[in-house]
Each structure stands twice: as structure tokens, then as C-alpha cells.
Amino acid sequence: MSYQWDFSGVWSRWDILLVGLVNTVKIAAISIVLGVIVGLALAFLKLSTKRHLSLPATAFIEFYRNTPPIIHFFWFYYALPVVVDISLDPFVAAVLALSTQSGAFYAEVFRGGIVSIEQGQWEGARALGMSHVQMMRRIILPQALTRMFAPFVERSFELIKTTALASTLAYADILYQAMLVNSETFRPLEVYTTIALMYVTLLVTASALSRVAEARLTAYR
Amino acid sequence: MTDAILRVTGLHKSFGDHHVLKGIDFSVAAAERVAIIGGSGSGKSTFLRCLNFMELPSLGTVALDGREIGRPAGGDGARYYPEAELCAVRERVGMVFQQFNLFPHMTVLDNVMEGLVTVKGMKRAAARERAAAELEKVGLGAKFDAYPGRLSGGQQQRVAIARALAMEPEILLFDEPTSSLDPELVGEVLRVIRQLADEGRTMLLVTHELGFAYHFATKVIFLADGVFHEVGTPDEVLKQPRQERTRAFLARYTEFGF
Ligand SMILES: Nc1ncnc2c1ncn2[C@@H]1O[C@H](COP(=O)(O)OP(=O)(O)O)[C@@H](O)[C@H]1O
Ligand SMILES: [Mg+2]
């Protein structure tokens, strides 16, 4: 093949791509934090012995786990305004889509971590006179955290990659900015190769950070 | 007896339609030491666990210092047990488990401090002092910073005893504390329990160590078919049992005696 690689058009527009990178990191970070909150709430609801709490949580989780992620983006952006009289800007709609869908997956990660703690730990804590909240906070969650960590990181990486769907709502993430650059340079190979490498760099960095965190969490083993 | 710290009246416990405890009346006075023996699956653990509400009684009442725990709910003898009340009971009635149940993510010292800080709201410095004293007492003064996973079974069980003792319970429940230990580690745990007996503590012990039960207990209970089949002094129950069932049970333990 005699293709002549030419990155000059991409290099000269690096500031456009940088904006995209910053926006991708921003939306991913916010969605992870909100997703954790949604996930914790869903996990505790689903763990409840009261069916009017556990059933809706289960339904929510199953709905999100069994629909394509892009539907949630379209739903919050195009469909929700039909129901309620507000239109969300692309950023808010994308954050809602990302944090609810990741929340559904995190919920299963958190619940799995909690139920994996041996019966004896609950009993040891309870026998000391701990309340349910004290037991969760001091005994169960700290141990569950170490077991949740790997699947949590895996889900978070999924989320980071899924942020690219926000570009379909015209949110200025890496992919959207890349499409801008592409429309100016007509160099799709260079443009999309560049942003693929940006994603790789982002995820490899996140992965390194997560390994440091994991080593600290599991120090007692 | 009017000086009972803990009194159980008409205690029944079922799991689904499996009726495990079938009407038990029982009381413990201060400084009494009760050994509970019986076949596997006879309900010894269930009985002990009803005393600190790790299991909720299906019927009947448990009273501490004459005050019944929980309150009637519905007319059929069922009771409602608020969490706060059960937590308060468990502070006063400590428990040591067969499997130790130490917290693996905390050091030995933190395990013993945990209840003091989290449940009793004690300042860390004071809790550390008390925990250290309890660990010294069970012979683990050199292991403060070790994690439980690094200790032998006997050492872990002694930490668990220190953890229960630190809460200054009025009654201590031991559920087969040496059953998961290698034979050579049983002695170090039994010596600690005997030391507690010498201090005049009130204790209930489920055990298969009949020799230890004989020397340890002020009262021995043989549990079978969900009821107290025979109750008496160690001599009465272990040396001159009156019930055929008790004799048959004891015979299995002395079958290979020498
Ligand atoms: N949580 C539970 N759910 C259902 N059955 C139980 C439970 N705990 C104990 N049992 C049953 O109750 C009976 C008595 O158990 P347990 O008190 O552990 O006996 P022991 O301590 O004397 O060996 C057994 O048949 C056991 O299977
Ligand atoms: Mg048992």
C-alpha cells in the first residue's frame, strides 16, 4: 500500500482534540461518582428483604443491563423532554445515561461483594453489639471493597469507553472533536488513529492508578 | 431463684417446620458456669444463640435482670425485637464462636478495640489500653500488630476471647470454642477459659470436651430432642446419669477410653 501518512493536519488542531480529551475525562469522572451513588442505593435496595424495595431495584437493574447503551442516551436527550417539559443539554443527558447505566452494573458489583462476605463476619460483628449500619461501615464494606475492586475497575473502563456515545448528542468529547477535525482535514486514518491512542493512554493511566489503589486496599492479605 | 441474671421461659425455636427447641425453661445466676452437651444437630448452638438473639426465639421469653427483652407482637406469643434493644443485650452477653470470626482486615489489637470504639464509643487511647490489657491476659501481648490470618487457630481463638472480654460482658457464651482446633492447640484455649472460671465469671459453654466440662462447670445440661433431657451437677450428669439417653450419649465418648 502506498498510503502517505500525514499527521500535520491533526497536529495543527491539537487544541481541538485536547478540548475533547478534557471533556471525556470530565464526563467519565462525574458519571463514575454518580454511578457509584446510584449503584450503592440500588445494591442496598436489592439486598432488602422487603419486596417493595427489592423488586423495583431488580427491575431497574435488569432493564439497564438488557438494553443497548445508546438507547439510554437517546432516551434522556430526545424522549424525556416529551414526558416532562424540560430539555436537557447534551452534557446533562449523557451524564444521566452514563450514571444510571453504570449504576445498574455497579449495583451488581457491590451486591456481589457484600454477599460474598462470610456469615461469620456478620455474626462476629453482631455479637459485639454492632447495629446494622455500624457493621456495614466497619466490618462488611471494608472487606467487600477489596473484593469489588477488580470488577469495579472493569465496569469503570466500560464506562469510559461508553462516553464516546455522548458524541451522538453533539457533546464535545474526544470522538466528537475528532469528527470536527476530520471534516476539516479529510484525514480519517490519522484522526481516528490519534484518538484511539488517546483512549489507550487514558485507560492505561487509569489502570496504573487502579493497581496502586488495589495494592493499598489488599495490604492485609 | 431470684438472683438470676438471665432467665429463659418457654423457649421454642423452629426453622420453617423444623422444630429445634421445644419449650426450655432455664436461668443463670451470677458466677454460675453451665456446660451444655448433646449430640450434633441437637440444638445446642441454637439454644446459645437465642440467648444473645443471634437467633430470634419463635416463642417464649428471655429476660435479663428480670426484664423481658422485646415486646409482644400479635396475640399468638410472637414478639417484636427492636434492633437497639438487641444490640444492648449483645453488649452484656458476649459470644465466642467455633470459627473465631475475627475481622481479617484489622490487626489483633484493632479487633479487640473495635467493639469498644464503635459500640461503646470509647476514645481510641482508652480503648487501646483496655484491649492491650485483655490481650496480655490471654497471653498475646506480643501479637498486637499481627493480622489474624497470620496466627494459629489457638491464638485466634484467644484473640476472640479477648475481644469478647474487652466489652466487659456480664455473661459469656462459648459455642464449641475448641472444636475447630488441632488437638495440640486445645489446651491453650481451655486454660484461658479455666482462668475466667477462677475469676468467677458467668459462662455458658457448649462443648464436646467432657473432661473439661466436668472440672469447669457448676451445672451440666444434656440437650436432646429439643429439651433439657438431664440437668444437674457435673457429678450427677457426667458420672451418675439417671437417664438412659444420657448414658448412651456418654458411652460413645468413653468407647475408646483408657
Ligand atoms: N439458620 C438455620 N436455618 C435452618 N436450620 C437450622 C439453622 N440453624 C440450625 N438449624 C438446624 O437446627 C438444628 C440444630 O442445629 P444446631 O443448633 O446448630 O445444633 P448443634 O449446635 O447442637 O449441633 C439442626 O438440624 C440444624 O440443621
Ligand atoms: Mg453447634
PDB file of C-alpha atoms in Angstrom, chain B residues 47-224:
ATOM      1  CA  PHE B  47     -30.117 -22.527  72.267  1.00  0.00           C
ATOM      2  CA  LEU B  48     -26.989 -20.498  72.971  1.00  0.00           C
ATOM      3  CA  ARG B  49     -27.707 -18.177  70.040  1.00  0.00           C
ATOM      4  CA  CYS B  50     -31.203 -17.469  71.298  1.00  0.00           C
ATOM      5  CA  LEU B  51     -29.665 -16.078  74.490  1.00  0.00           C
ATOM      6  CA  ASN B  52     -27.942 -13.198  72.683  1.00  0.00           C
ATOM      7  CA  PHE B  53     -30.550 -13.100  69.909  1.00  0.00           C
ATOM      8  CA  MET B  54     -28.297 -14.218  67.108  1.00  0.00           C
ATOM      9  CA  GLU B  55     -31.432 -16.298  66.535  1.00  0.00           C
ATOM     10  CA  LEU B  56     -34.790 -14.856  67.462  1.00  0.00           C
ATOM     11  CA  PRO B  57     -36.907 -17.181  69.632  1.00  0.00           C
ATOM     12  CA  SER B  58     -40.055 -18.416  67.888  1.00  0.00           C
ATOM     13  CA  LEU B  59     -41.904 -18.483  71.191  1.00  0.00           C
ATOM     14  CA  GLY B  60     -41.068 -17.732  74.802  1.00  0.00           C
ATOM     15  CA  THR B  61     -39.149 -15.006  76.513  1.00  0.00           C
ATOM     16  CA  VAL B  62     -35.599 -14.200  77.514  1.00  0.00           C
ATOM     17  CA  ALA B  63     -35.225 -11.840  80.460  1.00  0.00           C
ATOM     18  CA  LEU B  64     -32.117 -10.008  81.636  1.00  0.00           C
ATOM     19  CA  ASP B  65     -32.172  -8.856  85.277  1.00  0.00           C
ATOM     20  CA  GLY B  66     -35.866  -9.658  85.351  1.00  0.00           C
ATOM     21  CA  ARG B  67     -36.705  -7.503  82.336  1.00  0.00           C
ATOM     22  CA  GLU B  68     -38.113  -9.335  79.326  1.00  0.00           C
ATOM     23  CA  ILE B  69     -36.451  -8.475  76.029  1.00  0.00           C
ATOM     24  CA  GLY B  70     -38.653  -7.267  73.169  1.00  0.00           C
ATOM     25  CA  ARG B  71     -42.367  -6.771  73.380  1.00  0.00           C
ATOM     26  CA  PRO B  72     -45.408  -8.840  72.437  1.00  0.00           C
ATOM     27  CA  ALA B  73     -46.473  -8.510  68.814  1.00  0.00           C
ATOM     28  CA  GLY B  74     -49.769 -10.022  67.786  1.00  0.00           C
ATOM     29  CA  GLY B  75     -51.681 -12.265  70.144  1.00  0.00           C
ATOM     30  CA  ASP B  76     -50.007 -15.600  69.421  1.00  0.00           C
ATOM     31  CA  GLY B  77     -46.981 -15.233  71.699  1.00  0.00           C
ATOM     32  CA  ALA B  78     -44.733 -13.830  68.982  1.00  0.00           C
ATOM     33  CA  ARG B  79     -42.506 -10.927  69.997  1.00  0.00           C
ATOM     34  CA  TYR B  80     -41.064  -7.907  68.264  1.00  0.00           C
ATOM     35  CA  TYR B  81     -37.381  -7.224  68.972  1.00  0.00           C
ATOM     36  CA  PRO B  82     -36.163  -3.683  68.184  1.00  0.00           C
ATOM     37  CA  GLU B  83     -32.574  -3.641  66.915  1.00  0.00           C
ATOM     38  CA  ALA B  84     -31.352  -1.184  69.549  1.00  0.00           C
ATOM     39  CA  GLU B  85     -32.586  -3.418  72.353  1.00  0.00           C
ATOM     40  CA  LEU B  86     -30.866  -6.477  70.888  1.00  0.00           C
ATOM     41  CA  CYS B  87     -27.617  -4.538  70.460  1.00  0.00           C
ATOM     42  CA  ALA B  88     -27.791  -3.591  74.138  1.00  0.00           C
ATOM     43  CA  VAL B  89     -28.301  -7.256  75.091  1.00  0.00           C
ATOM     44  CA  ARG B  90     -25.341  -8.355  72.995  1.00  0.00           C
ATOM     45  CA  GLU B  91     -23.108  -5.845  74.767  1.00  0.00           C
ATOM     46  CA  ARG B  92     -23.981  -7.579  78.020  1.00  0.00           C
ATOM     47  CA  VAL B  93     -23.962 -11.156  76.722  1.00  0.00           C
ATOM     48  CA  GLY B  94     -20.723 -11.823  74.853  1.00  0.00           C
ATOM     49  CA  MET B  95     -20.125 -14.710  72.470  1.00  0.00           C
ATOM     50  CA  VAL B  96     -17.149 -16.752  71.325  1.00  0.00           C
ATOM     51  CA  PHE B  97     -17.615 -18.847  68.181  1.00  0.00           C
ATOM     52  CA  GLN B  98     -16.259 -22.141  66.979  1.00  0.00           C
ATOM     53  CA  GLN B  99     -14.792 -20.413  63.904  1.00  0.00           C
ATOM     54  CA  PHE B 100     -13.403 -17.390  65.863  1.00  0.00           C
ATOM     55  CA  ASN B 101     -14.925 -14.891  63.381  1.00  0.00           C
ATOM     56  CA  LEU B 102     -12.106 -12.389  63.812  1.00  0.00           C
ATOM     57  CA  PHE B 103     -12.037  -9.446  61.416  1.00  0.00           C
ATOM     58  CA  PRO B 104      -9.273 -10.262  58.916  1.00  0.00           C
ATOM     59  CA  HIS B 105      -8.812  -6.667  57.750  1.00  0.00           C
ATOM     60  CA  MET B 106      -7.857  -5.454  61.229  1.00  0.00           C
ATOM     61  CA  THR B 107      -4.841  -6.131  63.385  1.00  0.00           C
ATOM     62  CA  VAL B 108      -5.232  -8.175  66.542  1.00  0.00           C
ATOM     63  CA  LEU B 109      -5.275  -5.017  68.664  1.00  0.00           C
ATOM     64  CA  ASP B 110      -7.853  -3.349  66.397  1.00  0.00           C
ATOM     65  CA  ASN B 111     -10.037  -6.450  66.568  1.00  0.00           C
ATOM     66  CA  VAL B 112     -10.167  -6.161  70.332  1.00  0.00           C
ATOM     67  CA  MET B 113     -10.603  -2.361  70.262  1.00  0.00           C
ATOM     68  CA  GLU B 114     -13.354  -2.427  67.636  1.00  0.00           C
ATOM     69  CA  GLY B 115     -16.333  -3.027  69.901  1.00  0.00           C
ATOM     70  CA  LEU B 116     -15.050  -0.541  72.469  1.00  0.00           C
ATOM     71  CA  VAL B 117     -14.678   2.257  69.943  1.00  0.00           C
ATOM     72  CA  THR B 118     -17.589   1.569  67.595  1.00  0.00           C
ATOM     73  CA  VAL B 119     -20.164   0.206  70.018  1.00  0.00           C
ATOM     74  CA  LYS B 120     -19.223   1.738  73.361  1.00  0.00           C
ATOM     75  CA  GLY B 121     -17.955   4.996  71.850  1.00  0.00           C
ATOM     76  CA  MET B 122     -14.753   4.852  73.875  1.00  0.00           C
ATOM     77  CA  LYS B 123     -11.818   7.109  72.970  1.00  0.00           C
ATOM     78  CA  ARG B 124      -9.164   5.259  70.999  1.00  0.00           C
ATOM     79  CA  ALA B 125      -6.434   5.767  73.589  1.00  0.00           C
ATOM     80  CA  ALA B 126      -8.534   4.335  76.399  1.00  0.00           C
ATOM     81  CA  ALA B 127      -9.761   1.510  74.171  1.00  0.00           C
ATOM     82  CA  ARG B 128      -6.193   0.653  73.220  1.00  0.00           C
ATOM     83  CA  GLU B 129      -5.224   0.417  76.862  1.00  0.00           C
ATOM     84  CA  ARG B 130      -8.122  -1.881  77.714  1.00  0.00           C
ATOM     85  CA  ALA B 131      -7.594  -4.032  74.607  1.00  0.00           C
ATOM     86  CA  ALA B 132      -3.887  -4.359  75.341  1.00  0.00           C
ATOM     87  CA  ALA B 133      -4.654  -5.487  78.891  1.00  0.00           C
ATOM     88  CA  GLU B 134      -7.098  -8.148  77.659  1.00  0.00           C
ATOM     89  CA  LEU B 135      -4.594  -9.424  75.114  1.00  0.00           C
ATOM     90  CA  GLU B 136      -1.870  -9.629  77.774  1.00  0.00           C
ATOM     91  CA  LYS B 137      -4.248 -11.641  79.868  1.00  0.00           C
ATOM     92  CA  VAL B 138      -4.793 -14.271  77.165  1.00  0.00           C
ATOM     93  CA  GLY B 139      -1.054 -14.428  76.551  1.00  0.00           C
ATOM     94  CA  LEU B 140      -0.918 -12.483  73.299  1.00  0.00           C
ATOM     95  CA  GLY B 141       0.969  -9.407  74.429  1.00  0.00           C
ATOM     96  CA  ALA B 142       3.464  -9.883  71.595  1.00  0.00           C
ATOM     97  CA  LYS B 143       0.920 -10.054  68.773  1.00  0.00           C
ATOM     98  CA  PHE B 144      -0.773  -6.652  68.814  1.00  0.00           C
ATOM     99  CA  ASP B 145       0.139  -5.713  65.255  1.00  0.00           C
ATOM    100  CA  ALA B 146      -0.295  -9.117  63.640  1.00  0.00           C
ATOM    101  CA  TYR B 147      -3.232  -9.781  61.344  1.00  0.00           C
ATOM    102  CA  PRO B 148      -5.457 -12.700  62.387  1.00  0.00           C
ATOM    103  CA  GLY B 149      -4.580 -14.651  59.245  1.00  0.00           C
ATOM    104  CA  ARG B 150      -1.013 -14.965  60.497  1.00  0.00           C
ATOM    105  CA  LEU B 151      -1.956 -16.590  63.808  1.00  0.00           C
ATOM    106  CA  SER B 152      -2.532 -20.216  64.757  1.00  0.00           C
ATOM    107  CA  GLY B 153      -6.088 -21.326  65.484  1.00  0.00           C
ATOM    108  CA  GLY B 154      -5.409 -21.350  69.210  1.00  0.00           C
ATOM    109  CA  GLN B 155      -4.055 -17.824  69.099  1.00  0.00           C
ATOM    110  CA  GLN B 156      -7.004 -16.641  67.012  1.00  0.00           C
ATOM    111  CA  GLN B 157      -9.456 -18.089  69.485  1.00  0.00           C
ATOM    112  CA  ARG B 158      -7.646 -16.370  72.354  1.00  0.00           C
ATOM    113  CA  VAL B 159      -7.917 -13.064  70.473  1.00  0.00           C
ATOM    114  CA  ALA B 160     -11.640 -13.739  70.029  1.00  0.00           C
ATOM    115  CA  ILE B 161     -11.952 -14.328  73.779  1.00  0.00           C
ATOM    116  CA  ALA B 162     -10.067 -11.092  74.482  1.00  0.00           C
ATOM    117  CA  ARG B 163     -12.374  -9.281  72.054  1.00  0.00           C
ATOM    118  CA  ALA B 164     -15.441 -10.548  73.898  1.00  0.00           C
ATOM    119  CA  LEU B 165     -13.919  -9.853  77.342  1.00  0.00           C
ATOM    120  CA  ALA B 166     -12.994  -6.282  76.442  1.00  0.00           C
ATOM    121  CA  MET B 167     -16.697  -5.423  76.259  1.00  0.00           C
ATOM    122  CA  GLU B 168     -16.978  -6.427  79.934  1.00  0.00           C
ATOM    123  CA  PRO B 169     -19.978  -8.676  79.370  1.00  0.00           C
ATOM    124  CA  GLU B 170     -21.903  -9.998  82.346  1.00  0.00           C
ATOM    125  CA  ILE B 171     -22.328 -13.372  80.668  1.00  0.00           C
ATOM    126  CA  LEU B 172     -20.050 -15.130  78.201  1.00  0.00           C
ATOM    127  CA  LEU B 173     -21.318 -17.724  75.734  1.00  0.00           C
ATOM    128  CA  PHE B 174     -18.857 -20.193  74.218  1.00  0.00           C
ATOM    129  CA  ASP B 175     -20.062 -22.279  71.274  1.00  0.00           C
ATOM    130  CA  GLU B 176     -17.649 -25.200  70.905  1.00  0.00           C
ATOM    131  CA  PRO B 177     -14.618 -22.903  71.202  1.00  0.00           C
ATOM    132  CA  THR B 178     -12.097 -25.699  70.663  1.00  0.00           C
ATOM    133  CA  SER B 179     -13.888 -27.845  68.085  1.00  0.00           C
ATOM    134  CA  SER B 180     -12.089 -26.419  65.077  1.00  0.00           C
ATOM    135  CA  LEU B 181      -8.643 -26.527  66.683  1.00  0.00           C
ATOM    136  CA  ASP B 182      -5.866 -29.038  66.173  1.00  0.00           C
ATOM    137  CA  PRO B 183      -5.653 -31.215  69.299  1.00  0.00           C
ATOM    138  CA  GLU B 184      -2.363 -29.713  70.454  1.00  0.00           C
ATOM    139  CA  LEU B 185      -3.900 -26.206  70.461  1.00  0.00           C
ATOM    140  CA  VAL B 186      -6.967 -27.086  72.530  1.00  0.00           C
ATOM    141  CA  GLY B 187      -5.153 -26.782  75.843  1.00  0.00           C
ATOM    142  CA  GLU B 188      -4.102 -23.148  75.469  1.00  0.00           C
ATOM    143  CA  VAL B 189      -7.725 -22.110  74.884  1.00  0.00           C
ATOM    144  CA  LEU B 190      -9.151 -24.245  77.672  1.00  0.00           C
ATOM    145  CA  ARG B 191      -6.571 -22.819  80.092  1.00  0.00           C
ATOM    146  CA  VAL B 192      -7.811 -19.303  79.293  1.00  0.00           C
ATOM    147  CA  ILE B 193     -11.415 -20.376  79.873  1.00  0.00           C
ATOM    148  CA  ARG B 194     -10.474 -22.006  83.185  1.00  0.00           C
ATOM    149  CA  GLN B 195      -8.742 -18.785  84.213  1.00  0.00           C
ATOM    150  CA  LEU B 196     -12.010 -16.943  83.540  1.00  0.00           C
ATOM    151  CA  ALA B 197     -13.817 -19.501  85.685  1.00  0.00           C
ATOM    152  CA  ASP B 198     -11.373 -18.820  88.523  1.00  0.00           C
ATOM    153  CA  GLU B 199     -12.298 -15.133  88.274  1.00  0.00           C
ATOM    154  CA  GLY B 200     -15.905 -16.048  88.975  1.00  0.00           C
ATOM    155  CA  ARG B 201     -17.315 -15.101  85.604  1.00  0.00           C
ATOM    156  CA  THR B 202     -20.733 -16.249  84.479  1.00  0.00           C
ATOM    157  CA  MET B 203     -20.355 -18.524  81.490  1.00  0.00           C
ATOM    158  CA  LEU B 204     -22.209 -20.985  79.285  1.00  0.00           C
ATOM    159  CA  LEU B 205     -20.124 -23.443  77.326  1.00  0.00           C
ATOM    160  CA  VAL B 206     -21.222 -25.814  74.592  1.00  0.00           C
ATOM    161  CA  THR B 207     -18.515 -28.436  74.346  1.00  0.00           C
ATOM    162  CA  HIS B 208     -17.573 -31.978  73.470  1.00  0.00           C
ATOM    163  CA  GLU B 209     -14.624 -31.835  75.889  1.00  0.00           C
ATOM    164  CA  LEU B 210     -16.402 -33.769  78.619  1.00  0.00           C
ATOM    165  CA  GLY B 211     -13.336 -33.900  80.863  1.00  0.00           C
ATOM    166  CA  PHE B 212     -13.058 -30.146  80.770  1.00  0.00           C
ATOM    167  CA  ALA B 213     -16.800 -29.747  81.286  1.00  0.00           C
ATOM    168  CA  TYR B 214     -16.573 -31.893  84.408  1.00  0.00           C
ATOM    169  CA  HIS B 215     -13.963 -29.679  86.037  1.00  0.00           C
ATOM    170  CA  PHE B 216     -15.263 -26.388  84.646  1.00  0.00           C
ATOM    171  CA  ALA B 217     -18.977 -26.463  85.212  1.00  0.00           C
ATOM    172  CA  THR B 218     -21.171 -25.832  88.221  1.00  0.00           C
ATOM    173  CA  LYS B 219     -24.065 -27.257  86.215  1.00  0.00           C
ATOM    174  CA  VAL B 220     -24.247 -29.621  83.259  1.00  0.00           C
ATOM    175  CA  ILE B 221     -27.123 -29.830  80.805  1.00  0.00           C
ATOM    176  CA  PHE B 222     -27.700 -32.702  78.409  1.00  0.00           C
ATOM    177  CA  LEU B 223     -29.758 -31.404  75.472  1.00  0.00           C
ATOM    178  CA  ALA B 224     -31.632 -33.937  73.349  1.00  0.00           C
TER     179      ALA B 224
END
